[in-house]
């Protein structure tokens, strides 16, 4: 099966369908296999006189989007097109045995810095409407702690709905819905973490078990607008 974006029969919802692959050449995300992948970015730390990467991004060897642009296919009420875009894999740590929750706040800040760097690059490419990040906790494709960053040529329905709600609130109230949320929820029993630059809260209307919302306190639309210290507090 080829990767496809398929439109729902009865709504504007699109679904990305992709087969699952498994590596047959060992762990591609470990330091010993760097030459087997195409690197797109890295964050380095210097220990003594030696510089090593602490997190690294590569072109996804099993991408669910493709840089080529394809024409949409229509068959009556069925509509789809091969998924156009770019997909990258972020190796979150050099240590094959660690998970994201085992890392320090500084390690996670470095991952956010790499996200920031890759967003800056990917957003300049053609037909990029959305840049998404997904975290795999089950190690489905790689037996290593990783996340994926991808671009899409369409804006998903859920994101459109949030943009509409945000703009409606801004028009009616004259303020940002998230800035207001931080002010109103401070001291609430739903608050998980409240530090200098970040706010984490259990969502009032949950769609998923254990769902939480993490918001930078700075009124910023993107990770690219946050400083190193703000990213560190977000990482906490």
PDB file of N, CA, C and O in Angstrom, residues 54-102:
ATOM      1  N   UNK A  54      23.758  15.256  20.799  1.00  0.00           N
ATOM      2  CA  UNK A  54      22.920  14.762  21.896  1.00  0.00           C
ATOM      3  C   UNK A  54      21.528  14.400  21.391  1.00  0.00           C
ATOM      4  O   UNK A  54      20.828  13.582  21.976  1.00  0.00           O
ATOM      5  N   UNK A  55      21.112  15.031  20.297  1.00  0.00           N
ATOM      6  CA  UNK A  55      19.915  14.618  19.582  1.00  0.00           C
ATOM      7  C   UNK A  55      20.146  14.972  18.111  1.00  0.00           C
ATOM      8  O   UNK A  55      20.892  15.892  17.793  1.00  0.00           O
ATOM      9  N   UNK A  56      19.474  14.251  17.225  1.00  0.00           N
ATOM     10  CA  UNK A  56      19.823  14.328  15.807  1.00  0.00           C
ATOM     11  C   UNK A  56      18.590  14.039  14.968  1.00  0.00           C
ATOM     12  O   UNK A  56      17.771  13.199  15.330  1.00  0.00           O
ATOM     13  N   UNK A  57      18.459  14.735  13.842  1.00  0.00           N
ATOM     14  CA  UNK A  57      17.331  14.483  12.936  1.00  0.00           C
ATOM     15  C   UNK A  57      17.845  13.919  11.614  1.00  0.00           C
ATOM     16  O   UNK A  57      18.921  14.289  11.140  1.00  0.00           O
ATOM     17  N   UNK A  58      17.066  13.007  11.036  1.00  0.00           N
ATOM     18  CA  UNK A  58      17.434  12.379   9.770  1.00  0.00           C
ATOM     19  C   UNK A  58      16.217  12.342   8.844  1.00  0.00           C
ATOM     20  O   UNK A  58      15.072  12.461   9.293  1.00  0.00           O
ATOM     21  N   UNK A  59      16.469  12.190   7.551  1.00  0.00           N
ATOM     22  CA  UNK A  59      15.381  11.930   6.614  1.00  0.00           C
ATOM     23  C   UNK A  59      14.786  10.573   6.966  1.00  0.00           C
ATOM     24  O   UNK A  59      15.514   9.591   7.154  1.00  0.00           O
ATOM     25  N   UNK A  60      13.481  10.509   7.081  1.00  0.00           N
ATOM     26  CA  UNK A  60      12.816   9.264   7.479  1.00  0.00           C
ATOM     27  C   UNK A  60      13.033   8.190   6.405  1.00  0.00           C
ATOM     28  O   UNK A  60      12.655   8.381   5.258  1.00  0.00           O
ATOM     29  N   UNK A  61      13.651   7.048   6.769  1.00  0.00           N
ATOM     30  CA  UNK A  61      13.818   5.983   5.780  1.00  0.00           C
ATOM     31  C   UNK A  61      12.495   5.309   5.408  1.00  0.00           C
ATOM     32  O   UNK A  61      12.418   4.617   4.402  1.00  0.00           O
ATOM     33  N   UNK A  62      11.467   5.508   6.236  1.00  0.00           N
ATOM     34  CA  UNK A  62      10.134   4.955   5.956  1.00  0.00           C
ATOM     35  C   UNK A  62       9.111   6.087   5.989  1.00  0.00           C
ATOM     36  O   UNK A  62       8.222   6.106   6.845  1.00  0.00           O
ATOM     37  N   UNK A  63       9.220   7.075   5.104  1.00  0.00           N
ATOM     38  CA  UNK A  63       8.377   8.271   5.212  1.00  0.00           C
ATOM     39  C   UNK A  63       6.916   7.995   4.889  1.00  0.00           C
ATOM     40  O   UNK A  63       6.608   7.156   4.044  1.00  0.00           O
ATOM     41  N   UNK A  64       6.012   8.696   5.599  1.00  0.00           N
ATOM     42  CA  UNK A  64       4.609   8.590   5.220  1.00  0.00           C
ATOM     43  C   UNK A  64       4.151   9.787   4.395  1.00  0.00           C
ATOM     44  O   UNK A  64       2.980   9.897   4.046  1.00  0.00           O
ATOM     45  N   UNK A  65       5.088  10.699   4.084  1.00  0.00           N
ATOM     46  CA  UNK A  65       4.820  11.731   3.087  1.00  0.00           C
ATOM     47  C   UNK A  65       5.976  11.720   2.099  1.00  0.00           C
ATOM     48  O   UNK A  65       7.063  11.228   2.387  1.00  0.00           O
ATOM     49  N   UNK A  66       5.744  12.270   0.899  1.00  0.00           N
ATOM     50  CA  UNK A  66       6.726  12.197  -0.180  1.00  0.00           C
ATOM     51  C   UNK A  66       6.921  13.581  -0.776  1.00  0.00           C
ATOM     52  O   UNK A  66       5.949  14.309  -0.994  1.00  0.00           O
ATOM     53  N   UNK A  67       8.183  13.976  -1.069  1.00  0.00           N
ATOM     54  CA  UNK A  67       8.433  15.324  -1.592  1.00  0.00           C
ATOM     55  C   UNK A  67       7.779  15.621  -2.936  1.00  0.00           C
ATOM     56  O   UNK A  67       7.542  16.785  -3.268  1.00  0.00           O
ATOM     57  N   UNK A  68       7.470  14.583  -3.720  1.00  0.00           N
ATOM     58  CA  UNK A  68       6.807  14.829  -5.009  1.00  0.00           C
ATOM     59  C   UNK A  68       5.361  15.253  -4.805  1.00  0.00           C
ATOM     60  O   UNK A  68       4.713  14.838  -3.841  1.00  0.00           O
ATOM     61  N   UNK A  69       4.848  16.093  -5.714  1.00  0.00           N
ATOM     62  CA  UNK A  69       3.449  16.530  -5.653  1.00  0.00           C
ATOM     63  C   UNK A  69       2.629  15.649  -6.593  1.00  0.00           C
ATOM     64  O   UNK A  69       2.986  15.468  -7.754  1.00  0.00           O
ATOM     65  N   UNK A  70       1.544  15.092  -6.080  1.00  0.00           N
ATOM     66  CA  UNK A  70       0.709  14.194  -6.869  1.00  0.00           C
ATOM     67  C   UNK A  70      -0.677  14.806  -7.082  1.00  0.00           C
ATOM     68  O   UNK A  70      -1.177  15.540  -6.238  1.00  0.00           O
ATOM     69  N   UNK A  71      -1.287  14.450  -8.194  1.00  0.00           N
ATOM     70  CA  UNK A  71      -2.647  14.901  -8.467  1.00  0.00           C
ATOM     71  C   UNK A  71      -3.633  14.098  -7.625  1.00  0.00           C
ATOM     72  O   UNK A  71      -3.433  12.917  -7.355  1.00  0.00           O
ATOM     73  N   UNK A  72      -4.717  14.754  -7.236  1.00  0.00           N
ATOM     74  CA  UNK A  72      -5.767  14.068  -6.467  1.00  0.00           C
ATOM     75  C   UNK A  72      -6.457  13.036  -7.349  1.00  0.00           C
ATOM     76  O   UNK A  72      -6.596  13.214  -8.571  1.00  0.00           O
ATOM     77  N   UNK A  73      -6.888  11.945  -6.716  1.00  0.00           N
ATOM     78  CA  UNK A  73      -7.641  10.901  -7.429  1.00  0.00           C
ATOM     79  C   UNK A  73      -9.088  10.950  -6.938  1.00  0.00           C
ATOM     80  O   UNK A  73      -9.338  11.014  -5.746  1.00  0.00           O
ATOM     81  N   UNK A  74     -10.021  10.925  -7.875  1.00  0.00           N
ATOM     82  CA  UNK A  74     -11.439  10.941  -7.509  1.00  0.00           C
ATOM     83  C   UNK A  74     -12.164   9.819  -8.217  1.00  0.00           C
ATOM     84  O   UNK A  74     -11.980   9.591  -9.409  1.00  0.00           O
ATOM     85  N   UNK A  75     -12.990   9.099  -7.472  1.00  0.00           N
ATOM     86  CA  UNK A  75     -13.812   8.025  -8.020  1.00  0.00           C
ATOM     87  C   UNK A  75     -15.192   8.158  -7.392  1.00  0.00           C
ATOM     88  O   UNK A  75     -15.484   7.569  -6.354  1.00  0.00           O
ATOM     89  N   UNK A  76     -16.033   8.979  -8.026  1.00  0.00           N
ATOM     90  CA  UNK A  76     -17.342   9.264  -7.449  1.00  0.00           C
ATOM     91  C   UNK A  76     -17.180  10.030  -6.155  1.00  0.00           C
ATOM     92  O   UNK A  76     -16.620  11.120  -6.131  1.00  0.00           O
ATOM     93  N   UNK A  77     -17.641   9.440  -5.031  1.00  0.00           N
ATOM     94  CA  UNK A  77     -17.553  10.107  -3.738  1.00  0.00           C
ATOM     95  C   UNK A  77     -16.220   9.825  -3.038  1.00  0.00           C
ATOM     96  O   UNK A  77     -15.980  10.314  -1.941  1.00  0.00           O
ATOM     97  N   UNK A  78     -15.341   9.031  -3.663  1.00  0.00           N
ATOM     98  CA  UNK A  78     -14.049   8.707  -3.067  1.00  0.00           C
ATOM     99  C   UNK A  78     -12.989   9.682  -3.570  1.00  0.00           C
ATOM    100  O   UNK A  78     -12.844   9.877  -4.783  1.00  0.00           O
ATOM    101  N   UNK A  79     -12.259  10.296  -2.658  1.00  0.00           N
ATOM    102  CA  UNK A  79     -11.230  11.264  -3.036  1.00  0.00           C
ATOM    103  C   UNK A  79      -9.974  11.024  -2.210  1.00  0.00           C
ATOM    104  O   UNK A  79     -10.040  10.880  -0.994  1.00  0.00           O
ATOM    105  N   UNK A  80      -8.824  10.977  -2.882  1.00  0.00           N
ATOM    106  CA  UNK A  80      -7.558  10.780  -2.187  1.00  0.00           C
ATOM    107  C   UNK A  80      -6.424  11.319  -3.046  1.00  0.00           C
ATOM    108  O   UNK A  80      -6.602  11.613  -4.228  1.00  0.00           O
ATOM    109  N   UNK A  81      -5.256  11.463  -2.430  1.00  0.00           N
ATOM    110  CA  UNK A  81      -4.034  11.710  -3.196  1.00  0.00           C
ATOM    111  C   UNK A  81      -2.853  11.200  -2.401  1.00  0.00           C
ATOM    112  O   UNK A  81      -2.914  11.083  -1.169  1.00  0.00           O
ATOM    113  N   UNK A  82      -1.795  10.839  -3.126  1.00  0.00           N
ATOM    114  CA  UNK A  82      -0.606  10.353  -2.451  1.00  0.00           C
ATOM    115  C   UNK A  82      -0.056  11.462  -1.573  1.00  0.00           C
ATOM    116  O   UNK A  82      -0.018  12.625  -1.980  1.00  0.00           O
ATOM    117  N   UNK A  83       0.353  11.108  -0.375  1.00  0.00           N
ATOM    118  CA  UNK A  83       0.674  12.102   0.647  1.00  0.00           C
ATOM    119  C   UNK A  83       1.944  12.881   0.299  1.00  0.00           C
ATOM    120  O   UNK A  83       3.043  12.326   0.308  1.00  0.00           O
ATOM    121  N   UNK A  84       1.776  14.175   0.002  1.00  0.00           N
ATOM    122  CA  UNK A  84       2.904  15.036  -0.333  1.00  0.00           C
ATOM    123  C   UNK A  84       3.449  15.706   0.925  1.00  0.00           C
ATOM    124  O   UNK A  84       2.692  16.184   1.763  1.00  0.00           O
ATOM    125  N   UNK A  85       4.777  15.748   1.042  1.00  0.00           N
ATOM    126  CA  UNK A  85       5.389  16.431   2.173  1.00  0.00           C
ATOM    127  C   UNK A  85       6.730  15.823   2.515  1.00  0.00           C
ATOM    128  O   UNK A  85       7.269  14.990   1.772  1.00  0.00           O
ATOM    129  N   UNK A  86       7.262  16.242   3.648  1.00  0.00           N
ATOM    130  CA  UNK A  86       8.559  15.757   4.108  1.00  0.00           C
ATOM    131  C   UNK A  86       8.395  15.165   5.503  1.00  0.00           C
ATOM    132  O   UNK A  86       7.648  15.695   6.318  1.00  0.00           O
ATOM    133  N   UNK A  87       9.093  14.060   5.752  1.00  0.00           N
ATOM    134  CA  UNK A  87       9.064  13.421   7.071  1.00  0.00           C
ATOM    135  C   UNK A  87      10.488  13.216   7.571  1.00  0.00           C
ATOM    136  O   UNK A  87      11.341  12.733   6.833  1.00  0.00           O
ATOM    137  N   UNK A  88      10.726  13.609   8.823  1.00  0.00           N
ATOM    138  CA  UNK A  88      12.037  13.423   9.445  1.00  0.00           C
ATOM    139  C   UNK A  88      11.872  12.699  10.771  1.00  0.00           C
ATOM    140  O   UNK A  88      10.817  12.788  11.407  1.00  0.00           O
ATOM    141  N   UNK A  89      12.906  11.987  11.151  1.00  0.00           N
ATOM    142  CA  UNK A  89      12.926  11.265  12.430  1.00  0.00           C
ATOM    143  C   UNK A  89      13.916  11.953  13.354  1.00  0.00           C
ATOM    144  O   UNK A  89      15.029  12.287  12.941  1.00  0.00           O
ATOM    145  N   UNK A  90      13.508  12.185  14.593  1.00  0.00           N
ATOM    146  CA  UNK A  90      14.396  12.790  15.590  1.00  0.00           C
ATOM    147  C   UNK A  90      14.846  11.704  16.557  1.00  0.00           C
ATOM    148  O   UNK A  90      14.026  11.110  17.265  1.00  0.00           O
ATOM    149  N   UNK A  91      16.140  11.418  16.541  1.00  0.00           N
ATOM    150  CA  UNK A  91      16.722  10.517  17.541  1.00  0.00           C
ATOM    151  C   UNK A  91      16.934  11.353  18.799  1.00  0.00           C
ATOM    152  O   UNK A  91      17.779  12.247  18.835  1.00  0.00           O
ATOM    153  N   UNK A  92      16.168  11.067  19.841  1.00  0.00           N
ATOM    154  CA  UNK A  92      16.080  11.966  20.994  1.00  0.00           C
ATOM    155  C   UNK A  92      17.245  11.848  21.972  1.00  0.00           C
ATOM    156  O   UNK A  92      17.441  12.721  22.814  1.00  0.00           O
ATOM    157  N   UNK A  93      18.003  10.777  21.848  1.00  0.00           N
ATOM    158  CA  UNK A  93      19.126  10.564  22.762  1.00  0.00           C
ATOM    159  C   UNK A  93      20.122   9.607  22.126  1.00  0.00           C
ATOM    160  O   UNK A  93      19.751   8.786  21.276  1.00  0.00           O
ATOM    161  N   UNK A  94      21.369   9.697  22.517  1.00  0.00           N
ATOM    162  CA  UNK A  94      22.376   8.740  22.051  1.00  0.00           C
ATOM    163  C   UNK A  94      22.195   7.382  22.736  1.00  0.00           C
ATOM    164  O   UNK A  94      22.620   6.355  22.209  1.00  0.00           O
ATOM    165  N   UNK A  95      21.581   7.398  23.920  1.00  0.00           N
ATOM    166  CA  UNK A  95      21.475   6.196  24.753  1.00  0.00           C
ATOM    167  C   UNK A  95      20.295   5.332  24.300  1.00  0.00           C
ATOM    168  O   UNK A  95      19.134   5.718  24.425  1.00  0.00           O
ATOM    169  N   UNK A  96      20.611   4.155  23.774  1.00  0.00           N
ATOM    170  CA  UNK A  96      19.588   3.257  23.220  1.00  0.00           C
ATOM    171  C   UNK A  96      18.595   2.778  24.274  1.00  0.00           C
ATOM    172  O   UNK A  96      17.473   2.393  23.952  1.00  0.00           O
ATOM    173  N   UNK A  97      18.991   2.802  25.545  1.00  0.00           N
ATOM    174  CA  UNK A  97      18.159   2.223  26.604  1.00  0.00           C
ATOM    175  C   UNK A  97      17.187   3.229  27.225  1.00  0.00           C
ATOM    176  O   UNK A  97      16.295   2.839  27.978  1.00  0.00           O
ATOM    177  N   UNK A  98      17.369   4.533  26.938  1.00  0.00           N
ATOM    178  CA  UNK A  98      16.561   5.548  27.616  1.00  0.00           C
ATOM    179  C   UNK A  98      15.314   5.932  26.822  1.00  0.00           C
ATOM    180  O   UNK A  98      15.302   5.901  25.599  1.00  0.00           O
ATOM    181  N   UNK A  99      14.275   6.312  27.565  1.00  0.00           N
ATOM    182  CA  UNK A  99      13.061   6.872  26.978  1.00  0.00           C
ATOM    183  C   UNK A  99      13.044   8.375  27.249  1.00  0.00           C
ATOM    184  O   UNK A  99      13.829   8.882  28.070  1.00  0.00           O
ATOM    185  N   UNK A 100      12.117   9.072  26.617  1.00  0.00           N
ATOM    186  CA  UNK A 100      12.026  10.519  26.780  1.00  0.00           C
ATOM    187  C   UNK A 100      11.868  10.908  28.250  1.00  0.00           C
ATOM    188  O   UNK A 100      12.498  11.846  28.735  1.00  0.00           O
ATOM    189  N   UNK A 101      11.051  10.149  28.994  1.00  0.00           N
ATOM    190  CA  UNK A 101      10.808  10.504  30.396  1.00  0.00           C
ATOM    191  C   UNK A 101      12.013  10.228  31.297  1.00  0.00           C
ATOM    192  O   UNK A 101      12.029  10.630  32.460  1.00  0.00           O
ATOM    193  N   UNK A 102      13.034   9.524  30.770  1.00  0.00           N
ATOM    194  CA  UNK A 102      14.263   9.304  31.530  1.00  0.00           C
ATOM    195  C   UNK A 102      15.239  10.471  31.386  1.00  0.00           C
ATOM    196  O   UNK A 102      16.219  10.554  32.149  1.00  0.00           O
TER     197      UNK A 102
END
